[in-house]
Amino acid sequence: MTKEADSSKKPSRRKSVAPVGDEAFVSRQLSLFQGFLANTEGQRESLSNAVDLWDSIPRYAISRVRMGAMRTSDGYLPVMELPFSYRGRSLTATIYPAQIKGRDGKWTSFYPSAREELIEHALRKISAEQQSGFFDEPSYRSGARFSLHQLRKELEQQGHSLRYDELVEGLDILSLSAIEIGATNDDGEEAFARSTYLAALTGVKRQEYEAAREKRWIAQFHPLVTQSIDQVTYRQFNYQRLMRCNTQLARWLISQLVLKYTQAAVLNSFEMRYSTIKRDSALLNGYKLERQAVAALDAAWEELKTLGALARIVKTEQRGARSKLEDVAYTLYPTSQFAAEQKAANRRQRDSKHPDVLDN
């Protein structure tokens, strides 16, 4: 559902990142975040980190096409409310769109979408490299130091080519869009936490993109990412597989499997339901017909089979009166490769939480 609000107020500038000290680039918690469990350098290059709660929020659910249909004649979008469930608890993500000034001088609203999702994943991957990521414990912040050329090259290597102006617009949207996570406590109080997707951003002026492509930018991650680095609640996963997904839905599904199917084994199945996926991803809300949404989900599962994550999918339709489709259950069986990846992720997370205990 949507929540009408006046989103016409224009931001004066990006929030900038305060100087990050050298010690933040070599902190103990950061070294755990960057230290993947892998047998070869090639395997290590394929890995990144999934962040438990943050990657379960439907924060990139509104496509560019849907945005176009939702905008007012003045170019503005309403504040969007998306209910979802996280580990059995009902939460709501409230998304405040960014106001971006175009080359024509007009301001237009944007929600973060597929492009911004790819940029965030690329920044997180860059932060796993030495001297590129930081964890500043005194200020309780984390992020990445990068150049536009470095970010562009990382995306190109994963099959996603973007121009410099597209990168900067995506970074602007991430640093100007706010997301609020709300919940009702047992005592009835409405609790919430609010931040922009990138808590802060420092870069160069718009006219200098081509001439200063090697200039350093600093992006500060959302507080939930920082909290995950501090508490070691992230999990290593096959980043290259995720980036090869053709659809946002497939990327969301693989993230959920990484975070929830932690005991994956060839003979150990895992079940997910259409109704749950529709509610928690918010990526199936734009379909006019239920069968179209189910077909899109079927295609996403098949994509994960093609990419080597799943070996077999058993689909069971649940029908009610007059054979009306009420839900669909998907029983999933992993490939030996995905099961091995999850086993390695479990061991790495265990070792990171108890670095001084030898694993027997």
GROMACS .gro file of C-alpha atoms in nm:
model
  360
    1MET     CA    1   0.000   0.000   0.000
    2THR     CA    2   0.107   0.357  -0.039
    3LYS     CA    3   0.107   0.639   0.209
    4GLU     CA    4   0.045   0.979   0.054
    5ALA     CA    5   0.293   1.244   0.159
    6ASP     CA    6   0.441   1.562   0.022
    7SER     CA    7   0.777   1.459  -0.123
    8SER     CA    8   0.838   1.786  -0.303
    9LYS     CA    9   1.092   1.924  -0.057
   10LYS     CA   10   1.427   1.937  -0.235
   11PRO     CA   11   1.747   1.841  -0.049
   12SER     CA   12   2.012   2.109  -0.035
   13ARG     CA   13   2.306   1.870  -0.077
   14ARG     CA   14   2.430   1.519  -0.011
   15LYS     CA   15   2.521   1.432   0.345
   16SER     CA   16   2.899   1.407   0.349
   17VAL     CA   17   3.118   1.161   0.533
   18ALA     CA   18   3.340   1.296   0.809
   19PRO     CA   19   3.709   1.206   0.757
   20VAL     CA   20   3.780   0.837   0.818
   21GLY     CA   21   4.099   0.763   1.009
   22ASP     CA   22   4.354   0.511   0.882
   23GLU     CA   23   4.285   0.278   1.173
   24ALA     CA   24   3.928   0.223   1.048
   25PHE     CA   25   4.066   0.049   0.735
   26VAL     CA   26   4.256  -0.212   0.940
   27SER     CA   27   4.020  -0.283   1.231
   28ARG     CA   28   3.972  -0.634   1.368
   29GLN     CA   29   3.600  -0.649   1.288
   30LEU     CA   30   3.670  -0.536   0.933
   31SER     CA   31   3.932  -0.807   0.885
   32LEU     CA   32   3.669  -1.067   0.981
   33PHE     CA   33   3.428  -0.915   0.728
   34GLN     CA   34   3.696  -0.930   0.457
   35GLY     CA   35   3.833  -1.274   0.543
   36PHE     CA   36   3.642  -1.523   0.331
   37LEU     CA   37   3.678  -1.899   0.371
   38ALA     CA   38   3.789  -2.025   0.029
   39ASN     CA   39   4.037  -2.274  -0.117
   40THR     CA   40   4.163  -2.060  -0.406
   41GLU     CA   41   4.195  -1.693  -0.496
   42GLY     CA   42   3.938  -1.746  -0.773
   43GLN     CA   43   3.686  -1.875  -0.520
   44ARG     CA   44   3.760  -1.582  -0.293
   45GLU     CA   45   3.694  -1.336  -0.576
   46SER     CA   46   3.349  -1.489  -0.625
   47LEU     CA   47   3.243  -1.421  -0.265
   48SER     CA   48   3.078  -1.134  -0.083
   49ASN     CA   49   2.867  -1.089   0.231
   50ALA     CA   50   2.490  -1.110   0.274
   51VAL     CA   51   2.353  -0.904   0.565
   52ASP     CA   52   2.078  -1.076   0.760
   53LEU     CA   53   1.802  -0.820   0.829
   54TRP     CA   54   1.908  -0.560   0.571
   55ASP     CA   55   1.895  -0.809   0.282
   56SER     CA   56   1.552  -0.930   0.394
   57ILE     CA   57   1.388  -0.588   0.361
   58PRO     CA   58   1.194  -0.521   0.035
   59ARG     CA   59   1.396  -0.205  -0.024
   60TYR     CA   60   1.429  -0.222  -0.405
   61ALA     CA   61   1.079  -0.347  -0.487
   62ILE     CA   62   0.948  -0.067  -0.712
   63SER     CA   63   1.057  -0.094  -1.075
   64ARG     CA   64   1.127   0.203  -1.302
   65VAL     CA   65   0.814   0.112  -1.500
   66ARG     CA   66   0.594   0.120  -1.189
   67MET     CA   67   0.754   0.450  -1.082
   68GLY     CA   68   0.661   0.603  -1.417
   69ALA     CA   69   0.299   0.504  -1.367
   70MET     CA   70   0.290   0.633  -1.009
   71ARG     CA   71   0.448   0.978  -1.057
   72THR     CA   72   0.236   1.289  -1.054
   73SER     CA   73   0.244   1.530  -1.346
   74ASP     CA   74   0.501   1.731  -1.147
   75GLY     CA   75   0.733   1.430  -1.122
   76TYR     CA   76   0.675   1.337  -0.759
   77LEU     CA   77   0.621   0.998  -0.597
   78PRO     CA   78   0.440   0.927  -0.270
   79VAL     CA   79   0.599   0.775   0.035
   80MET     CA   80   0.563   0.396   0.005
   81GLU     CA   81   0.478   0.153   0.286
   82LEU     CA   82   0.563  -0.215   0.236
   83PRO     CA   83   0.470  -0.466   0.508
   84PHE     CA   84   0.689  -0.776   0.542
   85SER     CA   85   0.784  -1.042   0.792
   86TYR     CA   86   1.129  -1.108   0.934
   87ARG     CA   87   1.182  -1.429   1.131
   88GLY     CA   88   0.816  -1.436   1.233
   89ARG     CA   89   0.789  -1.069   1.327
   90SER     CA   90   0.568  -0.829   1.133
   91LEU     CA   91   0.756  -0.518   1.017
   92THR     CA   92   0.694  -0.231   0.777
   93ALA     CA   93   0.942  -0.068   0.543
   94THR     CA   94   0.854   0.295   0.470
   95ILE     CA   95   1.044   0.430   0.170
   96TYR     CA   96   1.090   0.802   0.114
   97PRO     CA   97   1.189   0.875  -0.248
   98ALA     CA   98   1.489   1.083  -0.348
   99GLN     CA   99   1.449   1.411  -0.535
  100ILE     CA  100   1.694   1.423  -0.826
  101LYS     CA  101   1.757   1.729  -1.042
  102GLY     CA  102   1.779   1.638  -1.410
  103ARG     CA  103   1.980   1.803  -1.684
  104ASP     CA  104   1.667   1.996  -1.778
  105GLY     CA  105   1.665   2.155  -1.432
  106LYS     CA  106   1.350   1.970  -1.321
  107TRP     CA  107   1.326   1.771  -1.000
  108THR     CA  108   1.199   1.411  -1.024
  109SER     CA  109   1.130   1.153  -0.754
  110PHE     CA  110   1.295   0.812  -0.757
  111TYR     CA  111   1.275   0.508  -0.534
  112PRO     CA  112   1.591   0.296  -0.522
  113SER     CA  113   1.539   0.013  -0.771
  114ALA     CA  114   1.729  -0.259  -0.962
  115ARG     CA  115   2.019  -0.035  -1.068
  116GLU     CA  116   2.075   0.092  -0.715
  117GLU     CA  117   2.058  -0.265  -0.582
  118LEU     CA  118   2.344  -0.365  -0.814
  119ILE     CA  119   2.546  -0.059  -0.713
  120GLU     CA  120   2.504  -0.138  -0.344
  121HIS     CA  121   2.614  -0.498  -0.394
  122ALA     CA  122   2.919  -0.378  -0.590
  123LEU     CA  123   3.010  -0.132  -0.312
  124ARG     CA  124   2.980  -0.406  -0.053
  125LYS     CA  125   3.209  -0.626  -0.263
  126ILE     CA  126   3.462  -0.341  -0.295
  127SER     CA  127   3.452  -0.292   0.083
  128ALA     CA  128   3.572  -0.652   0.123
  129GLU     CA  129   3.903  -0.551  -0.036
  130GLN     CA  130   4.191  -0.431   0.183
  131GLN     CA  131   4.227  -0.052   0.203
  132SER     CA  132   3.883  -0.009   0.041
  133GLY     CA  133   3.649  -0.100   0.326
  134PHE     CA  134   3.635   0.065   0.669
  135PHE     CA  135   3.479  -0.001   1.008
  136ASP     CA  136   3.509   0.298   1.240
  137GLU     CA  137   3.421   0.162   1.583
  138PRO     CA  138   3.429   0.494   1.778
  139SER     CA  139   3.183   0.654   1.533
  140TYR     CA  140   3.005   0.322   1.473
  141ARG     CA  141   3.003   0.343   1.094
  142SER     CA  142   3.123   0.136   0.802
  143GLY     CA  143   3.154   0.178   0.429
  144ALA     CA  144   3.372   0.178   0.120
  145ARG     CA  145   3.636   0.406  -0.030
  146PHE     CA  146   3.631   0.384  -0.409
  147SER     CA  147   3.662   0.565  -0.738
  148LEU     CA  148   3.391   0.585  -1.001
  149HIS     CA  149   3.622   0.397  -1.236
  150GLN     CA  150   3.667   0.119  -0.980
  151LEU     CA  151   3.291   0.093  -0.924
  152ARG     CA  152   3.221   0.097  -1.297
  153LYS     CA  153   3.482  -0.172  -1.362
  154GLU     CA  154   3.341  -0.395  -1.086
  155LEU     CA  155   2.992  -0.374  -1.234
  156GLU     CA  156   3.120  -0.437  -1.586
  157GLN     CA  157   3.301  -0.750  -1.468
  158GLN     CA  158   2.969  -0.876  -1.335
  159GLY     CA  159   2.787  -0.805  -1.661
  160HIS     CA  160   2.631  -0.468  -1.574
  161SER     CA  161   2.771  -0.175  -1.772
  162LEU     CA  162   2.676   0.174  -1.656
  163ARG     CA  163   2.785   0.518  -1.769
  164TYR     CA  164   2.946   0.753  -1.517
  165ASP     CA  165   2.637   0.972  -1.506
  166GLU     CA  166   2.421   0.664  -1.437
  167LEU     CA  167   2.653   0.561  -1.155
  168VAL     CA  168   2.638   0.905  -0.997
  169GLU     CA  169   2.261   0.926  -1.028
  170GLY     CA  170   2.235   0.583  -0.863
  171LEU     CA  171   2.464   0.694  -0.580
  172ASP     CA  172   2.257   1.011  -0.541
  173ILE     CA  173   1.938   0.806  -0.514
  174LEU     CA  174   2.095   0.575  -0.255
  175SER     CA  175   2.224   0.864  -0.045
  176LEU     CA  176   1.905   1.072  -0.064
  177SER     CA  177   1.633   0.803  -0.033
  178ALA     CA  178   1.540   0.723   0.325
  179ILE     CA  179   1.404   0.396   0.458
  180GLU     CA  180   1.227   0.352   0.790
  181ILE     CA  181   1.183   0.012   0.952
  182GLY     CA  182   0.886   0.008   1.186
  183ALA     CA  183   0.748  -0.247   1.433
  184THR     CA  184   0.485  -0.260   1.706
  185ASN     CA  185   0.630  -0.368   2.040
  186ASP     CA  186   0.452  -0.596   2.285
  187ASP     CA  187   0.345  -0.291   2.488
  188GLY     CA  188   0.179  -0.138   2.181
  189GLU     CA  189   0.446   0.125   2.117
  190GLU     CA  190   0.542   0.198   1.758
  191ALA     CA  191   0.919   0.163   1.733
  192PHE     CA  192   1.112   0.270   1.425
  193ALA     CA  193   1.462   0.325   1.288
  194ARG     CA  194   1.523   0.559   0.994
  195SER     CA  195   1.824   0.632   0.775
  196THR     CA  196   1.911   0.691   0.413
  197TYR     CA  197   2.020   0.380   0.220
  198LEU     CA  198   2.376   0.514   0.217
  199ALA     CA  199   2.405   0.696   0.546
  200ALA     CA  200   2.646   0.948   0.392
  201LEU     CA  201   2.833   1.010   0.066
  202THR     CA  202   3.130   1.218  -0.038
  203GLY     CA  203   3.242   1.259  -0.399
  204VAL     CA  204   3.327   1.510  -0.670
  205LYS     CA  205   3.118   1.765  -0.856
  206ARG     CA  206   2.898   1.653  -1.141
  207GLN     CA  207   3.096   1.825  -1.421
  208GLU     CA  208   3.418   1.647  -1.320
  209TYR     CA  209   3.312   1.283  -1.370
  210GLU     CA  210   3.517   1.203  -1.680
  211ALA     CA  211   3.821   1.412  -1.585
  212ALA     CA  212   3.828   1.288  -1.226
  213ARG     CA  213   3.721   0.927  -1.260
  214GLU     CA  214   4.003   0.818  -1.025
  215LYS     CA  215   3.906   1.066  -0.752
  216ARG     CA  216   3.815   0.891  -0.430
  217TRP     CA  217   3.458   0.872  -0.307
  218ILE     CA  218   3.348   0.749   0.033
  219ALA     CA  219   3.011   0.582   0.089
  220GLN     CA  220   2.890   0.509   0.440
  221PHE     CA  221   2.668   0.201   0.463
  222HIS     CA  222   2.326   0.180   0.625
  223PRO     CA  223   2.347   0.136   1.007
  224LEU     CA  224   2.210  -0.219   0.977
  225VAL     CA  225   2.515  -0.316   0.770
  226THR     CA  226   2.746  -0.161   1.030
  227GLN     CA  227   2.563  -0.348   1.305
  228SER     CA  228   2.599  -0.672   1.112
  229ILE     CA  229   2.977  -0.620   1.073
  230ASP     CA  230   3.004  -0.549   1.446
  231GLN     CA  231   2.793  -0.848   1.555
  232VAL     CA  232   2.913  -1.087   1.280
  233THR     CA  233   2.562  -1.167   1.154
  234TYR     CA  234   2.661  -1.157   0.785
  235ARG     CA  235   2.720  -1.469   0.573
  236GLN     CA  236   2.954  -1.524   0.283
  237PHE     CA  237   2.783  -1.620  -0.042
  238ASN     CA  238   2.843  -1.658  -0.415
  239TYR     CA  239   2.827  -1.293  -0.521
  240GLN     CA  240   2.901  -1.367  -0.885
  241ARG     CA  241   2.597  -1.596  -0.907
  242LEU     CA  242   2.374  -1.326  -0.760
  243MET     CA  243   2.507  -1.064  -1.001
  244ARG     CA  244   2.441  -1.298  -1.296
  245CYS     CA  245   2.070  -1.318  -1.209
  246ASN     CA  246   1.858  -1.154  -1.479
  247THR     CA  247   1.576  -1.051  -1.247
  248GLN     CA  248   1.545  -0.882  -0.909
  249LEU     CA  249   1.319  -1.166  -0.795
  250ALA     CA  250   1.593  -1.424  -0.859
  251ARG     CA  251   1.841  -1.207  -0.666
  252TRP     CA  252   1.598  -1.178  -0.375
  253LEU     CA  253   1.538  -1.554  -0.372
  254ILE     CA  254   1.908  -1.641  -0.369
  255SER     CA  255   1.965  -1.393  -0.085
  256GLN     CA  256   1.690  -1.559   0.119
  257LEU     CA  257   1.828  -1.906   0.054
  258VAL     CA  258   2.174  -1.792   0.166
  259LEU     CA  259   2.035  -1.638   0.486
  260LYS     CA  260   1.774  -1.901   0.577
  261TYR     CA  261   1.869  -2.232   0.415
  262THR     CA  262   2.175  -2.259   0.635
  263GLN     CA  263   2.163  -2.639   0.669
  264ALA     CA  264   2.146  -2.703   0.295
  265ALA     CA  265   2.234  -3.061   0.198
  266VAL     CA  266   2.156  -3.271  -0.105
  267LEU     CA  267   1.897  -3.476   0.088
  268ASN     CA  268   1.775  -3.188   0.305
  269SER     CA  269   1.497  -2.996   0.129
  270PHE     CA  270   1.371  -2.645   0.203
  271GLU     CA  271   1.019  -2.509   0.147
  272MET     CA  272   0.911  -2.161   0.046
  273ARG     CA  273   0.558  -2.048  -0.036
  274TYR     CA  274   0.431  -1.813  -0.301
  275SER     CA  275   0.226  -1.615  -0.047
  276THR     CA  276   0.532  -1.561   0.174
  277ILE     CA  277   0.752  -1.458  -0.117
  278LYS     CA  278   0.489  -1.217  -0.246
  279ARG     CA  279   0.451  -1.054   0.097
  280ASP     CA  280   0.816  -1.031   0.191
  281SER     CA  281   0.974  -0.941  -0.144
  282ALA     CA  282   0.699  -0.704  -0.267
  283LEU     CA  283   0.831  -0.785  -0.617
  284LEU     CA  284   0.514  -0.962  -0.732
  285ASN     CA  285   0.269  -0.683  -0.645
  286GLY     CA  286   0.272  -0.527  -0.991
  287TYR     CA  287   0.110  -0.820  -1.171
  288LYS     CA  288  -0.258  -0.784  -1.260
  289LEU     CA  289  -0.326  -1.158  -1.252
  290GLU     CA  290  -0.216  -1.411  -0.989
  291ARG     CA  291  -0.114  -1.662  -1.254
  292GLN     CA  292   0.123  -1.406  -1.406
  293ALA     CA  293   0.293  -1.356  -1.070
  294VAL     CA  294   0.321  -1.732  -1.017
  295ALA     CA  295   0.468  -1.771  -1.366
  296ALA     CA  296   0.729  -1.502  -1.286
  297LEU     CA  297   0.820  -1.687  -0.967
  298ASP     CA  298   0.845  -2.018  -1.155
  299ALA     CA  299   1.083  -1.853  -1.402
  300ALA     CA  300   1.298  -1.715  -1.120
  301TRP     CA  301   1.331  -2.062  -0.964
  302GLU     CA  302   1.432  -2.204  -1.300
  303GLU     CA  303   1.693  -1.930  -1.329
  304LEU     CA  304   1.846  -2.043  -0.999
  305LYS     CA  305   1.860  -2.397  -1.136
  306THR     CA  306   2.042  -2.270  -1.444
  307LEU     CA  307   2.288  -2.079  -1.224
  308GLY     CA  308   2.374  -2.390  -1.024
  309ALA     CA  309   2.206  -2.315  -0.691
  310LEU     CA  310   1.916  -2.561  -0.710
  311ALA     CA  311   1.909  -2.916  -0.844
  312ARG     CA  312   1.536  -2.983  -0.824
  313ILE     CA  313   1.216  -2.789  -0.752
  314VAL     CA  314   0.888  -2.959  -0.662
  315LYS     CA  315   0.587  -2.731  -0.711
  316THR     CA  316   0.262  -2.809  -0.526
  317GLU     CA  317  -0.046  -2.596  -0.593
  318GLN     CA  318  -0.296  -2.554  -0.312
  319ARG     CA  319  -0.649  -2.498  -0.439
  320GLY     CA  320  -0.975  -2.423  -0.264
  321ALA     CA  321  -1.336  -2.401  -0.369
  322ARG     CA  322  -1.394  -2.426  -0.744
  323SER     CA  323  -1.024  -2.503  -0.785
  324LYS     CA  324  -0.927  -2.144  -0.700
  325LEU     CA  325  -0.553  -2.116  -0.647
  326GLU     CA  326  -0.488  -2.026  -0.283
  327ASP     CA  327  -0.113  -2.078  -0.257
  328VAL     CA  328   0.184  -2.259  -0.407
  329ALA     CA  329   0.445  -2.451  -0.208
  330TYR     CA  330   0.793  -2.496  -0.355
  331THR     CA  331   1.009  -2.776  -0.214
  332LEU     CA  332   1.369  -2.700  -0.302
  333TYR     CA  333   1.668  -2.931  -0.330
  334PRO     CA  334   2.014  -2.773  -0.352
  335THR     CA  335   2.302  -2.864  -0.576
  336SER     CA  336   2.608  -3.011  -0.409
  337GLN     CA  337   2.784  -2.683  -0.493
  338PHE     CA  338   2.531  -2.467  -0.307
  339ALA     CA  339   2.533  -2.709  -0.012
  340ALA     CA  340   2.914  -2.683   0.003
  341GLU     CA  341   2.892  -2.301  -0.013
  342GLN     CA  342   2.649  -2.294   0.279
  343LYS     CA  343   2.866  -2.532   0.480
  344ALA     CA  344   3.166  -2.305   0.423
  345ALA     CA  345   2.957  -2.001   0.520
  346ASN     CA  346   2.854  -2.172   0.845
  347ARG     CA  347   3.212  -2.253   0.933
  348ARG     CA  348   3.339  -1.905   0.848
  349GLN     CA  349   3.064  -1.742   1.056
  350ARG     CA  350   3.135  -1.973   1.349
  351ASP     CA  351   3.509  -1.910   1.331
  352SER     CA  352   3.454  -1.533   1.301
  353LYS     CA  353   3.238  -1.526   1.613
  354HIS     CA  354   3.493  -1.734   1.804
  355PRO     CA  355   3.826  -1.645   1.637
  356ASP     CA  356   4.034  -1.771   1.929
  357VAL     CA  357   3.883  -2.120   1.931
  358LEU     CA  358   4.039  -2.377   1.700
  359ASP     CA  359   3.791  -2.564   1.483
  360ASN     CA  360   3.844  -2.938   1.527
   0.00000   0.00000   0.00000
